[in-house]
């Protein structure tokens, strides 16, 4: 009973604090910051889902902290001692993305001089975070669907399936419902991904967090520059509150 209570406390720790830190990181900027009602609701969702092995879809505008949310889920999950592999689906050219994710066999294409395990195999037992999944090409969406349904992948040029044990967390700033209607995103994959859906609020909808966020970033960069934190004046906070922050926390 004591063991189960301890597990429950660990699982709900994100919901009980103003921050969800990443225990695997030493830097204080690797955390979600804010005490607004919207962020407290996000912390509760993160706490509930972290203790499970459910697939998670994190949605929100660019700069709202989707990768930080994924890292928080991983940090408080049973897979926290296994790898967290991050893949940005738009940073890798489409021609290379399939090989990057699923790996390839020797001779699968020009230049494939040896067998190579992909990011998903490298995360065996851990978690794969697929950022900007709304931009993933349709053929690769089909292979990802197979992974979610059958827990198997096939390397490029491979001759058989390879069983894998990974948790998938995906994120996007796209409207996937519109993408489905336009035929740019698979409907079956969408429902497989959003077993749990977490939406991060834009900064303009939680401006009460601006003082805490400002102090957090001032302290962070002061330490990096080895100078005292200058603080911020009431006039400065007023100026921050008057801005709409289209780039969200990243802009701040």
Short mmCIF file of C-alpha atoms in Angstrom, two decimals:
data_model
loop_
_atom_site.label_atom_id
_atom_site.label_comp_id
_atom_site.label_asym_id
_atom_site.label_seq_id
_atom_site.Cartn_x
_atom_site.Cartn_y
_atom_site.Cartn_z
CA UNK A 1 0.00 0.00 0.00
CA UNK A 2 2.82 2.43 0.89
CA UNK A 3 4.49 1.69 -2.43
CA UNK A 4 1.28 2.43 -4.34
CA UNK A 5 0.77 5.67 -2.41
CA UNK A 6 4.33 6.71 -3.27
CA UNK A 7 3.70 6.03 -6.95
CA UNK A 8 0.50 8.07 -6.84
CA UNK A 9 2.31 11.00 -5.23
CA UNK A 10 5.05 10.86 -7.85
CA UNK A 11 2.47 10.76 -10.66
CA UNK A 12 0.57 13.79 -9.38
CA UNK A 13 3.58 15.92 -8.43
CA UNK A 14 3.34 18.05 -11.63
CA UNK A 15 -0.26 18.95 -10.76
CA UNK A 16 0.70 20.16 -7.30
CA UNK A 17 3.46 22.61 -8.25
CA UNK A 18 3.75 25.83 -10.19
CA UNK A 19 6.52 24.31 -12.30
CA UNK A 20 7.00 20.98 -13.99
CA UNK A 21 10.79 20.55 -13.99
CA UNK A 22 12.76 18.11 -16.07
CA UNK A 23 14.78 16.03 -13.59
CA UNK A 24 17.09 15.01 -16.41
CA UNK A 25 18.22 18.60 -17.00
CA UNK A 26 20.44 20.78 -14.86
CA UNK A 27 19.41 24.03 -16.51
CA UNK A 28 16.54 25.89 -14.85
CA UNK A 29 15.09 27.01 -18.19
CA UNK A 30 14.00 23.45 -18.99
CA UNK A 31 10.68 23.85 -17.21
CA UNK A 32 7.15 25.07 -17.61
CA UNK A 33 6.56 28.25 -15.63
CA UNK A 34 3.32 29.86 -14.47
CA UNK A 35 0.60 29.74 -11.84
CA UNK A 36 -2.39 30.86 -13.92
CA UNK A 37 -5.57 28.79 -13.89
CA UNK A 38 -4.88 27.70 -17.49
CA UNK A 39 -1.40 26.42 -16.64
CA UNK A 40 -2.55 24.69 -13.47
CA UNK A 41 -5.03 22.75 -15.58
CA UNK A 42 -2.18 21.78 -17.92
CA UNK A 43 -0.13 20.56 -14.93
CA UNK A 44 -3.04 18.40 -13.80
CA UNK A 45 -3.32 16.85 -17.25
CA UNK A 46 0.42 16.21 -17.38
CA UNK A 47 0.34 14.61 -13.95
CA UNK A 48 -2.53 12.32 -14.87
CA UNK A 49 -1.10 11.14 -18.18
CA UNK A 50 2.55 10.80 -17.08
CA UNK A 51 1.80 7.75 -14.93
CA UNK A 52 0.19 5.95 -17.89
CA UNK A 53 1.67 4.66 -21.14
CA UNK A 54 -0.95 6.40 -23.30
CA UNK A 55 -0.08 8.10 -26.58
CA UNK A 56 -0.32 11.88 -26.20
CA UNK A 57 -1.00 14.66 -28.71
CA UNK A 58 0.18 18.09 -27.54
CA UNK A 59 -1.31 21.00 -29.47
CA UNK A 60 -0.63 24.71 -29.24
CA UNK A 61 0.73 27.69 -31.10
CA UNK A 62 4.42 27.95 -31.90
CA UNK A 63 6.42 28.95 -28.85
CA UNK A 64 3.98 27.74 -26.17
CA UNK A 65 6.30 25.03 -24.82
CA UNK A 66 5.11 21.79 -26.45
CA UNK A 67 8.51 20.11 -26.17
CA UNK A 68 8.74 21.11 -22.49
CA UNK A 69 5.35 19.48 -21.91
CA UNK A 70 6.59 16.30 -23.62
CA UNK A 71 9.73 16.31 -21.46
CA UNK A 72 7.61 16.73 -18.34
CA UNK A 73 5.51 13.68 -19.27
CA UNK A 74 8.65 11.64 -19.88
CA UNK A 75 10.29 12.88 -16.65
CA UNK A 76 7.42 11.60 -14.50
CA UNK A 77 6.76 8.39 -16.43
CA UNK A 78 7.89 4.84 -15.78
CA UNK A 79 10.15 5.26 -18.85
CA UNK A 80 12.15 8.16 -17.38
CA UNK A 81 15.30 6.03 -17.09
CA UNK A 82 15.11 5.11 -20.76
CA UNK A 83 15.83 7.41 -23.74
CA UNK A 84 13.74 10.39 -24.81
CA UNK A 85 14.37 10.76 -28.54
CA UNK A 86 13.22 14.02 -30.14
CA UNK A 87 12.47 14.17 -33.88
CA UNK A 88 11.47 17.42 -35.60
CA UNK A 89 9.46 16.31 -38.61
CA UNK A 90 10.08 19.56 -40.54
CA UNK A 91 13.80 19.89 -39.77
CA UNK A 92 14.63 16.66 -41.65
CA UNK A 93 14.21 16.58 -45.46
CA UNK A 94 11.31 14.41 -46.58
CA UNK A 95 13.67 12.14 -48.53
CA UNK A 96 15.58 11.33 -45.34
CA UNK A 97 12.80 11.32 -42.75
CA UNK A 98 11.73 7.70 -43.30
CA UNK A 99 15.28 6.42 -42.88
CA UNK A 100 15.83 8.71 -39.87
CA UNK A 101 12.73 7.34 -38.12
CA UNK A 102 12.73 3.67 -39.12
CA UNK A 103 16.33 3.00 -40.12
CA UNK A 104 17.62 1.22 -43.20
CA UNK A 105 19.42 -1.90 -44.32
CA UNK A 106 22.72 -1.92 -46.15
CA UNK A 107 22.13 -1.16 -49.84
CA UNK A 108 18.60 0.15 -49.31
CA UNK A 109 19.50 3.26 -51.32
CA UNK A 110 22.53 4.94 -52.81
CA UNK A 111 24.95 5.70 -50.02
CA UNK A 112 23.51 3.17 -47.55
CA UNK A 113 26.84 1.45 -46.94
CA UNK A 114 25.76 -0.25 -43.71
CA UNK A 115 22.70 -1.12 -41.64
CA UNK A 116 21.47 1.72 -39.44
CA UNK A 117 18.89 1.71 -36.66
CA UNK A 118 16.42 4.58 -36.81
CA UNK A 119 15.36 6.94 -34.04
CA UNK A 120 12.45 4.69 -33.03
CA UNK A 121 14.70 1.66 -32.55
CA UNK A 122 17.21 3.82 -30.67
CA UNK A 123 14.43 4.73 -28.21
CA UNK A 124 13.68 1.09 -27.35
CA UNK A 125 11.97 1.01 -23.97
CA UNK A 126 11.75 4.79 -23.91
CA UNK A 127 9.79 7.64 -25.48
CA UNK A 128 9.77 9.22 -28.94
CA UNK A 129 8.68 12.85 -29.24
CA UNK A 130 7.53 13.69 -32.78
CA UNK A 131 7.45 17.47 -33.09
CA UNK A 132 5.50 19.18 -35.89
CA UNK A 133 3.78 15.94 -36.80
CA UNK A 134 1.18 17.88 -38.79
CA UNK A 135 3.85 18.29 -41.50
CA UNK A 136 4.71 14.59 -41.73
CA UNK A 137 4.35 13.24 -45.32
CA UNK A 138 1.42 10.86 -45.91
CA UNK A 139 3.53 7.75 -46.79
CA UNK A 140 5.41 8.04 -43.49
CA UNK A 141 2.12 8.60 -41.63
CA UNK A 142 1.08 5.13 -42.82
CA UNK A 143 4.23 3.56 -41.35
CA UNK A 144 3.72 5.44 -38.08
CA UNK A 145 0.15 4.13 -37.92
CA UNK A 146 1.49 0.58 -38.17
CA UNK A 147 3.86 1.28 -35.28
CA UNK A 148 0.99 2.51 -33.10
CA UNK A 149 -1.30 -0.39 -34.02
CA UNK A 150 1.11 -3.30 -34.10
CA UNK A 151 4.17 -2.12 -32.11
CA UNK A 152 6.33 -3.01 -35.10
CA UNK A 153 8.45 -1.17 -37.63
CA UNK A 154 10.27 -2.17 -40.80
CA UNK A 155 13.60 -0.70 -41.82
CA UNK A 156 13.93 0.80 -45.29
CA UNK A 157 14.94 -2.14 -47.49
CA UNK A 158 14.14 -4.58 -44.68
CA UNK A 159 12.59 -8.00 -45.14
CA UNK A 160 10.51 -8.30 -42.01
CA UNK A 161 8.97 -6.48 -39.05
CA UNK A 162 10.96 -5.50 -35.96
CA UNK A 163 9.09 -5.37 -32.62
CA UNK A 164 9.60 -2.14 -30.68
CA UNK A 165 8.49 -0.92 -27.27
CA UNK A 166 8.23 2.87 -27.31
CA UNK A 167 5.78 5.50 -26.15
CA UNK A 168 4.81 8.14 -28.70
CA UNK A 169 4.22 11.78 -27.80
CA UNK A 170 3.39 13.99 -30.78
CA UNK A 171 3.02 17.74 -31.08
CA UNK A 172 1.79 20.20 -33.67
CA UNK A 173 0.76 23.81 -34.13
CA UNK A 174 -1.40 22.80 -37.11
CA UNK A 175 -5.16 22.39 -37.19
CA UNK A 176 -5.22 18.63 -37.81
CA UNK A 177 -9.00 18.56 -38.34
CA UNK A 178 -8.57 20.92 -41.31
CA UNK A 179 -5.60 18.91 -42.54
CA UNK A 180 -7.74 15.75 -42.45
CA UNK A 181 -10.50 17.46 -44.42
CA UNK A 182 -7.93 18.54 -47.01
CA UNK A 183 -6.48 15.03 -47.26
CA UNK A 184 -3.10 16.07 -45.80
CA UNK A 185 -3.39 14.05 -42.59
CA UNK A 186 -4.72 10.54 -42.05
CA UNK A 187 -7.89 10.34 -40.00
CA UNK A 188 -7.00 6.92 -38.56
CA UNK A 189 -3.60 8.22 -37.43
CA UNK A 190 -5.21 11.28 -35.84
CA UNK A 191 -7.42 9.15 -33.60
CA UNK A 192 -4.50 6.87 -32.71
CA UNK A 193 -2.42 9.88 -31.67
CA UNK A 194 -4.97 11.74 -29.61
CA UNK A 195 -5.63 9.08 -27.00
CA UNK A 196 -4.89 11.97 -24.65
CA UNK A 197 -4.96 15.54 -26.03
CA UNK A 198 -3.30 18.41 -24.19
CA UNK A 199 -3.71 21.97 -25.49
CA UNK A 200 -1.20 24.56 -24.30
CA UNK A 201 -2.62 28.08 -23.91
CA UNK A 202 -1.02 31.00 -25.80
CA UNK A 203 0.73 33.61 -23.67
CA UNK A 204 -1.88 36.28 -24.47
CA UNK A 205 -4.44 34.12 -22.61
CA UNK A 206 -2.33 33.84 -19.45
CA UNK A 207 -0.77 37.25 -19.04
CA UNK A 208 -0.97 36.92 -15.26
CA UNK A 209 2.06 34.64 -15.64
CA UNK A 210 4.17 37.42 -17.20
CA UNK A 211 5.81 38.63 -13.93
CA UNK A 212 6.92 35.11 -13.00
CA UNK A 213 8.08 34.36 -16.55
CA UNK A 214 9.98 37.66 -16.78
CA UNK A 215 11.78 37.01 -13.49
CA UNK A 216 12.55 33.45 -14.58
CA UNK A 217 14.21 34.53 -17.84
CA UNK A 218 15.98 37.54 -16.28
CA UNK A 219 17.52 35.29 -13.62
CA UNK A 220 18.43 32.66 -16.20
CA UNK A 221 20.25 35.04 -18.53
CA UNK A 222 21.87 36.95 -15.66
CA UNK A 223 23.46 33.67 -14.52
CA UNK A 224 24.61 32.93 -18.06
CA UNK A 225 26.23 36.39 -18.29
CA UNK A 226 27.58 36.20 -14.74
CA UNK A 227 25.87 39.47 -13.70
CA UNK A 228 23.26 40.24 -11.04
CA UNK A 229 19.63 39.97 -12.17
CA UNK A 230 18.50 43.53 -12.95
CA UNK A 231 14.87 42.89 -12.02
CA UNK A 232 12.04 44.62 -13.83
CA UNK A 233 10.21 47.87 -13.10
CA UNK A 234 6.41 48.24 -12.87
CA UNK A 235 6.61 50.21 -16.13
CA UNK A 236 8.42 47.31 -17.73
CA UNK A 237 5.77 44.83 -16.60
CA UNK A 238 3.08 47.18 -17.90
CA UNK A 239 4.78 47.24 -21.29
CA UNK A 240 4.94 43.42 -21.36
CA UNK A 241 1.25 43.19 -20.42
CA UNK A 242 0.30 45.52 -23.27
CA UNK A 243 1.87 43.28 -25.91
CA UNK A 244 -0.07 40.42 -27.54
CA UNK A 245 2.92 38.03 -27.85
CA UNK A 246 2.28 36.35 -31.22
CA UNK A 247 5.49 34.36 -30.67
CA UNK A 248 4.37 33.32 -27.18
CA UNK A 249 6.94 32.36 -24.50
CA UNK A 250 9.66 31.90 -27.11
CA UNK A 251 9.21 35.55 -28.12
CA UNK A 252 9.37 36.66 -24.49
#
